[in-house]
Coordinates of C-alpha atoms in Angstrom, one line a residue:
X15 CA 64.1 -29.1 60.5
X16 CA 62.7 -27.3 57.4
X17 CA 64.5 -27.4 54.1
X18 CA 63.2 -24.0 52.9
X19 CA 64.2 -22.5 49.6
X20 CA 65.9 -19.1 49.4
X21 CA 64.4 -16.6 47.0
X22 CA 67.7 -14.8 46.5
X23 CA 71.0 -13.9 48.1
X24 CA 71.7 -10.2 48.8
X25 CA 75.1 -8.6 49.4
X26 CA 76.1 -5.0 49.8
X27 CA 78.3 -3.4 47.2
X28 CA 81.0 -2.7 49.7
X29 CA 81.1 -6.3 50.9
X30 CA 81.2 -7.6 47.4
X31 CA 84.0 -5.2 46.4
X32 CA 86.0 -6.2 49.5
X33 CA 85.5 -9.9 48.7
X34 CA 86.6 -9.5 45.1
X35 CA 89.6 -7.4 46.2
X36 CA 90.6 -10.1 48.7
X37 CA 90.4 -12.7 46.0
X38 CA 92.4 -10.7 43.5
X39 CA 95.1 -9.7 45.9
X40 CA 95.7 -13.2 47.2
X41 CA 98.7 -15.0 45.6
X42 CA 96.6 -18.2 45.3
X43 CA 93.1 -19.5 45.6
X44 CA 91.3 -18.6 48.9
X45 CA 88.2 -19.6 50.7
X46 CA 86.5 -18.7 54.0
X47 CA 83.2 -18.2 55.9
X48 CA 80.5 -15.7 55.2
X49 CA 78.2 -14.2 57.8
X50 CA 74.8 -12.5 57.7
X51 CA 71.1 -13.1 58.3
X52 CA 68.2 -15.0 56.9
X53 CA 65.0 -13.0 56.8
X54 CA 61.4 -13.8 55.8
X55 CA 60.5 -10.6 54.0
X56 CA 57.0 -9.6 53.0
X57 CA 57.3 -7.7 49.7
X58 CA 54.4 -5.6 48.5
X59 CA 53.9 -4.2 45.0
X60 CA 51.9 -1.0 45.1
X61 CA 50.8 0.7 41.9
X62 CA 50.3 4.4 41.4
X63 CA 48.4 3.8 38.2
X64 CA 45.2 2.0 39.3
X65 CA 43.2 0.0 36.8
X66 CA 39.9 1.2 35.6
X67 CA 37.8 -1.2 37.7
X68 CA 39.4 -0.3 41.1
X69 CA 40.9 2.6 42.9
X70 CA 44.2 0.8 43.8
X71 CA 45.8 -2.5 43.3
X72 CA 48.4 -4.2 45.5
X73 CA 49.9 -7.6 46.1
X74 CA 52.2 -9.1 48.6
X75 CA 54.3 -12.2 48.9
X76 CA 56.6 -13.9 51.4
X77 CA 60.3 -14.3 50.4
X78 CA 63.2 -15.9 52.3
X79 CA 66.3 -13.8 51.6
X80 CA 69.8 -14.4 52.7
X81 CA 71.8 -11.2 53.3
X82 CA 75.6 -11.4 53.3
X83 CA 77.1 -8.8 55.7
X84 CA 80.7 -9.9 56.2
X85 CA 83.3 -12.6 55.5
X86 CA 86.5 -14.0 56.9
X87 CA 89.3 -15.9 55.1
X88 CA 90.4 -19.2 56.4
X89 CA 94.1 -18.6 55.9
X90 CA 96.8 -19.8 53.6
X91 CA 98.0 -22.9 55.4
X92 CA 95.2 -24.1 57.6
X93 CA 91.7 -24.4 56.2
X94 CA 88.4 -25.3 58.0
X95 CA 88.0 -28.5 56.1
X96 CA 90.1 -31.5 55.1
X97 CA 90.9 -32.7 51.5
X98 CA 87.7 -34.9 51.6
X99 CA 85.5 -31.9 52.4
X100 CA 84.9 -32.7 56.1
X101 CA 84.4 -29.5 58.2
X102 CA 86.4 -29.0 61.4
X103 CA 84.0 -27.3 63.8
X104 CA 86.8 -26.2 66.1
X105 CA 88.5 -24.3 63.3
X106 CA 85.2 -22.7 62.4
X107 CA 84.6 -21.5 65.9
X108 CA 88.0 -19.9 66.0
X109 CA 87.3 -18.1 62.7
X110 CA 83.9 -16.7 63.6
X111 CA 84.7 -15.6 67.2
X112 CA 85.0 -11.9 66.2
X113 CA 81.9 -11.8 63.9
X114 CA 78.7 -10.2 65.3
X115 CA 76.5 -11.9 62.7
X116 CA 75.5 -15.5 62.2
X117 CA 77.4 -18.0 60.1
X118 CA 75.3 -18.6 57.0
X119 CA 77.7 -20.4 54.7
X120 CA 81.1 -20.2 53.0
X121 CA 82.8 -18.9 49.8
X122 CA 85.5 -20.1 47.4
X123 CA 87.6 -17.9 45.1
X124 CA 89.7 -19.6 42.5
X125 CA 91.4 -18.6 39.3
X126 CA 90.9 -19.7 35.6
X127 CA 88.3 -22.3 36.4
X128 CA 84.7 -22.9 35.4
X129 CA 82.1 -21.0 37.3
X130 CA 80.4 -24.1 38.8
X131 CA 80.9 -25.9 42.1
X132 CA 83.3 -28.8 42.3
X133 CA 82.7 -32.1 44.0
X134 CA 84.8 -31.1 47.0
X135 CA 82.9 -27.8 47.3
X136 CA 79.7 -29.8 47.3
X137 CA 81.1 -32.0 50.1
X138 CA 82.1 -29.0 52.2
X139 CA 78.6 -27.5 51.8
X140 CA 77.0 -30.8 52.8
X141 CA 79.3 -31.1 55.9
X142 CA 78.8 -27.5 56.9
X143 CA 75.0 -27.7 56.6
X144 CA 74.9 -30.8 58.8
X145 CA 76.7 -29.1 61.7
X146 CA 75.4 -25.5 61.5
X147 CA 71.8 -24.5 60.7
X148 CA 70.4 -21.2 59.6
X149 CA 67.8 -19.5 61.8
X150 CA 65.2 -17.7 59.7
X151 CA 64.1 -14.4 61.4
X152 CA 60.5 -13.4 61.0
X153 CA 59.3 -10.1 62.5
X154 CA 55.7 -11.2 62.4
X155 CA 56.5 -14.6 64.1
X156 CA 59.1 -14.2 66.8
X157 CA 59.8 -17.9 66.9
X158 CA 62.8 -18.8 64.7
X159 CA 62.7 -21.5 62.1
X160 CA 65.9 -23.3 61.4
X161 CA 66.8 -24.0 57.8
X162 CA 68.9 -27.1 57.1
X163 CA 71.0 -25.7 54.4
X164 CA 73.9 -23.2 53.8
X165 CA 74.8 -20.5 51.3
X166 CA 77.7 -20.9 49.0
X167 CA 79.4 -18.0 47.1
X168 CA 81.7 -18.9 44.2
X169 CA 84.1 -16.4 42.6
X170 CA 86.2 -17.3 39.5
X171 CA 88.2 -15.6 36.8
X172 CA 88.1 -16.3 33.0
X173 CA 90.1 -19.3 31.8
X174 CA 92.0 -17.1 29.3
X175 CA 94.0 -14.0 30.0
X176 CA 92.3 -10.7 29.2
X177 CA 93.3 -7.1 29.0
X178 CA 90.7 -6.2 31.7
X179 CA 90.9 -8.1 35.0
X180 CA 87.4 -9.4 35.7
X181 CA 85.7 -11.7 38.2
X182 CA 82.6 -13.8 37.9
X183 CA 80.5 -14.6 40.9
X184 CA 77.5 -16.8 41.6
X185 CA 75.5 -17.6 44.6
X186 CA 74.2 -21.1 45.5
X187 CA 72.0 -22.7 48.2
X188 CA 72.8 -26.2 49.4
X189 CA 69.6 -28.2 49.7
X190 CA 70.1 -31.0 52.2
X191 CA 67.0 -32.8 51.0
X192 CA 68.4 -33.0 47.5
X193 CA 72.1 -33.0 48.4
X194 CA 72.9 -30.5 45.7
X195 CA 73.9 -26.9 45.2
X196 CA 71.1 -24.9 43.5
X197 CA 72.0 -21.5 41.9
X198 CA 70.3 -18.4 43.3
X199 CA 70.1 -14.9 42.0
X200 CA 72.5 -12.4 43.6
X201 CA 71.3 -8.9 44.3
X202 CA 73.3 -5.9 45.3
X203 CA 71.6 -4.2 48.3
X204 CA 70.8 -0.6 47.5
X205 CA 68.4 2.2 48.5
X206 CA 65.1 2.2 46.6
X207 CA 61.6 0.8 46.5
X208 CA 62.8 -2.7 45.5
X209 CA 64.7 -3.0 48.8
X210 CA 62.0 -1.6 51.0
X211 CA 61.3 -5.1 52.5
X212 CA 64.9 -5.6 53.3
X213 CA 65.3 -2.4 55.3
X214 CA 61.9 -2.9 56.9
X215 CA 63.1 -6.2 58.4
X216 CA 66.3 -4.7 59.8
X217 CA 66.8 -4.9 63.6
X218 CA 69.8 -3.5 65.5
X219 CA 72.0 -6.0 67.2
X220 CA 72.9 -3.9 70.2
X221 CA 71.8 -0.8 72.0
X222 CA 73.6 2.5 72.3
X223 CA 76.8 1.9 74.3
X224 CA 77.0 3.6 77.7
X225 CA 79.0 6.8 77.8
X226 CA 81.7 6.4 80.5
X227 CA 82.6 9.9 81.7
X228 CA 84.5 9.1 84.9
X229 CA 88.1 10.2 84.7
X230 CA 90.6 8.0 86.4
X231 CA 93.8 9.9 87.1
X232 CA 95.7 6.7 87.8
X233 CA 95.3 5.8 84.1
X234 CA 97.7 8.7 83.2
X235 CA 100.5 7.4 85.4
X236 CA 102.8 5.5 83.1
X237 CA 105.7 5.1 85.5
X238 CA 106.3 1.7 87.0
X239 CA 106.2 3.1 90.5
X240 CA 102.7 4.4 90.7
X241 CA 103.3 6.0 94.1
X242 CA 106.3 8.0 93.1
X243 CA 106.1 11.8 93.3
X244 CA 107.4 12.3 89.7
X245 CA 104.6 10.2 88.3
X246 CA 101.9 12.1 90.3
X247 CA 103.3 15.4 89.1
X248 CA 103.3 14.2 85.5
X249 CA 99.6 13.1 85.9
X250 CA 98.7 16.5 87.3
X251 CA 100.5 18.2 84.4
X252 CA 98.7 16.1 81.8
X253 CA 95.4 16.9 83.4
X254 CA 96.0 20.6 83.3
X255 CA 96.9 20.4 79.6
X256 CA 93.7 18.5 78.9
X257 CA 91.6 21.1 80.9
X258 CA 93.3 23.9 78.9
X259 CA 92.4 22.4 75.6
X260 CA 88.8 21.9 76.8
X261 CA 88.4 25.5 77.8
X262 CA 87.1 24.7 81.3
X263 CA 84.8 21.9 80.2
X264 CA 85.4 19.0 82.4
X265 CA 85.2 15.4 81.3
X266 CA 82.4 14.7 83.7
X267 CA 80.3 17.4 82.0
X268 CA 79.9 15.0 79.1
X269 CA 77.2 13.2 81.1
X270 CA 74.9 16.1 80.4
X271 CA 75.1 15.4 76.7
X272 CA 73.2 12.1 77.1
X273 CA 69.5 12.2 78.1
X274 CA 66.8 14.8 78.3
X275 CA 69.2 17.6 79.1
X276 CA 71.3 17.1 76.0
X277 CA 69.6 19.9 74.0
X278 CA 70.3 22.5 76.8
X279 CA 74.0 21.7 77.0
X280 CA 75.1 21.5 73.3
X281 CA 75.8 25.2 73.2
X282 CA 78.9 24.9 75.4
X283 CA 80.3 22.1 73.3
X284 CA 79.8 24.2 70.1
X285 CA 81.6 27.2 71.7
X286 CA 84.5 25.0 72.8
X287 CA 84.7 23.5 69.3
X288 CA 84.8 27.0 67.7
X289 CA 87.6 28.1 70.1
X290 CA 89.5 24.9 69.3
X291 CA 89.1 25.6 65.5
X292 CA 90.4 29.1 66.1
X293 CA 93.4 27.7 67.9
X294 CA 94.1 25.3 65.1
X295 CA 93.8 28.1 62.5
X296 CA 96.2 30.2 64.5
X297 CA 98.6 27.3 64.8
X298 CA 98.4 26.7 61.1
X299 CA 99.2 30.3 60.4
X300 CA 102.2 30.2 62.7
X301 CA 103.4 27.0 61.0
X302 CA 103.0 28.7 57.6
X303 CA 105.0 31.8 58.7
X304 CA 107.7 29.6 60.2
X305 CA 108.0 27.6 57.0
X306 CA 108.3 30.8 55.0
X307 CA 111.2 32.0 57.3
X308 CA 112.9 28.6 56.9
X309 CA 112.6 28.9 53.1
X310 CA 114.0 32.4 53.2
X311 CA 116.9 31.2 55.4
X312 CA 117.6 28.4 53.0
X313 CA 117.6 30.8 50.1
X314 CA 120.0 33.1 51.9
X315 CA 122.3 30.1 52.7
X316 CA 122.3 29.0 49.1
X317 CA 123.3 32.5 47.9
X318 CA 126.1 32.5 50.6
X319 CA 127.4 29.2 49.5
X320 CA 127.5 30.3 45.8
X321 CA 129.4 33.5 46.8
X322 CA 132.0 31.5 48.8
X323 CA 132.4 29.1 45.8
X324 CA 133.1 32.0 43.4
X325 CA 135.6 33.4 45.8
X326 CA 137.4 30.1 46.0
X327 CA 137.9 30.0 42.3

């Protein structure tokens, strides 16, 4: 088990904003798990202005970067560790069941405290790293290398009240060999030359989902008695309404939009879309005219009430 050192911790702007919003909107301090990937990135520095003694200059270096993609809060009453900082693996499994990414560490958000880890946070990081290891993904070497450490993200607010509500955040790596949390630089993932290595190491987690085009008429039957005549009539009526909206395009025809014949069948979909937009525009015009008639009727009723009130006097 290698105790590798992280070069930096990266997090997208949307994820960081969501994490800060979750911490600021909570009535008390919160903590939870963070998910992402650990990549070995080969960064290259290319120069467009070559030195005089060569036509081009370039250099490359290997970096191990942790990328935070999502997080989950542990809850207000039940946490994933006890007061002594010992991690409950069953609680962690229940928290990360819906996350598609790997567990890479945890975070803590507290108010009006110093922006440095506490003794209990150190104990939690130590217990977490002893039970869950970080696999380092390397595109050049398909074999994964496990890293015996975890990522810790700390968010705090200033100790004194300020007119502007601010948050401070820092990233740490727990080094199991040294039993301490070492600070790491935090970078906001963006588009540009500096993040070329990050995007180059990206790999999709799953393929394109299959398009299920089979229509099951029994799904439209909502009556308890599926064999009743009324339920079958309602299913046929619903199907006719769907076919009318689709302008003769059947649901099974959607199969032709996937595969080699997709380019030859997009014209029908575009025509149907234009007709549906025309219907929506016509419907919006009818609603506008109807609203105008209602307004005129209300105006007439108001005048009538005023006239009756004057006659009563």
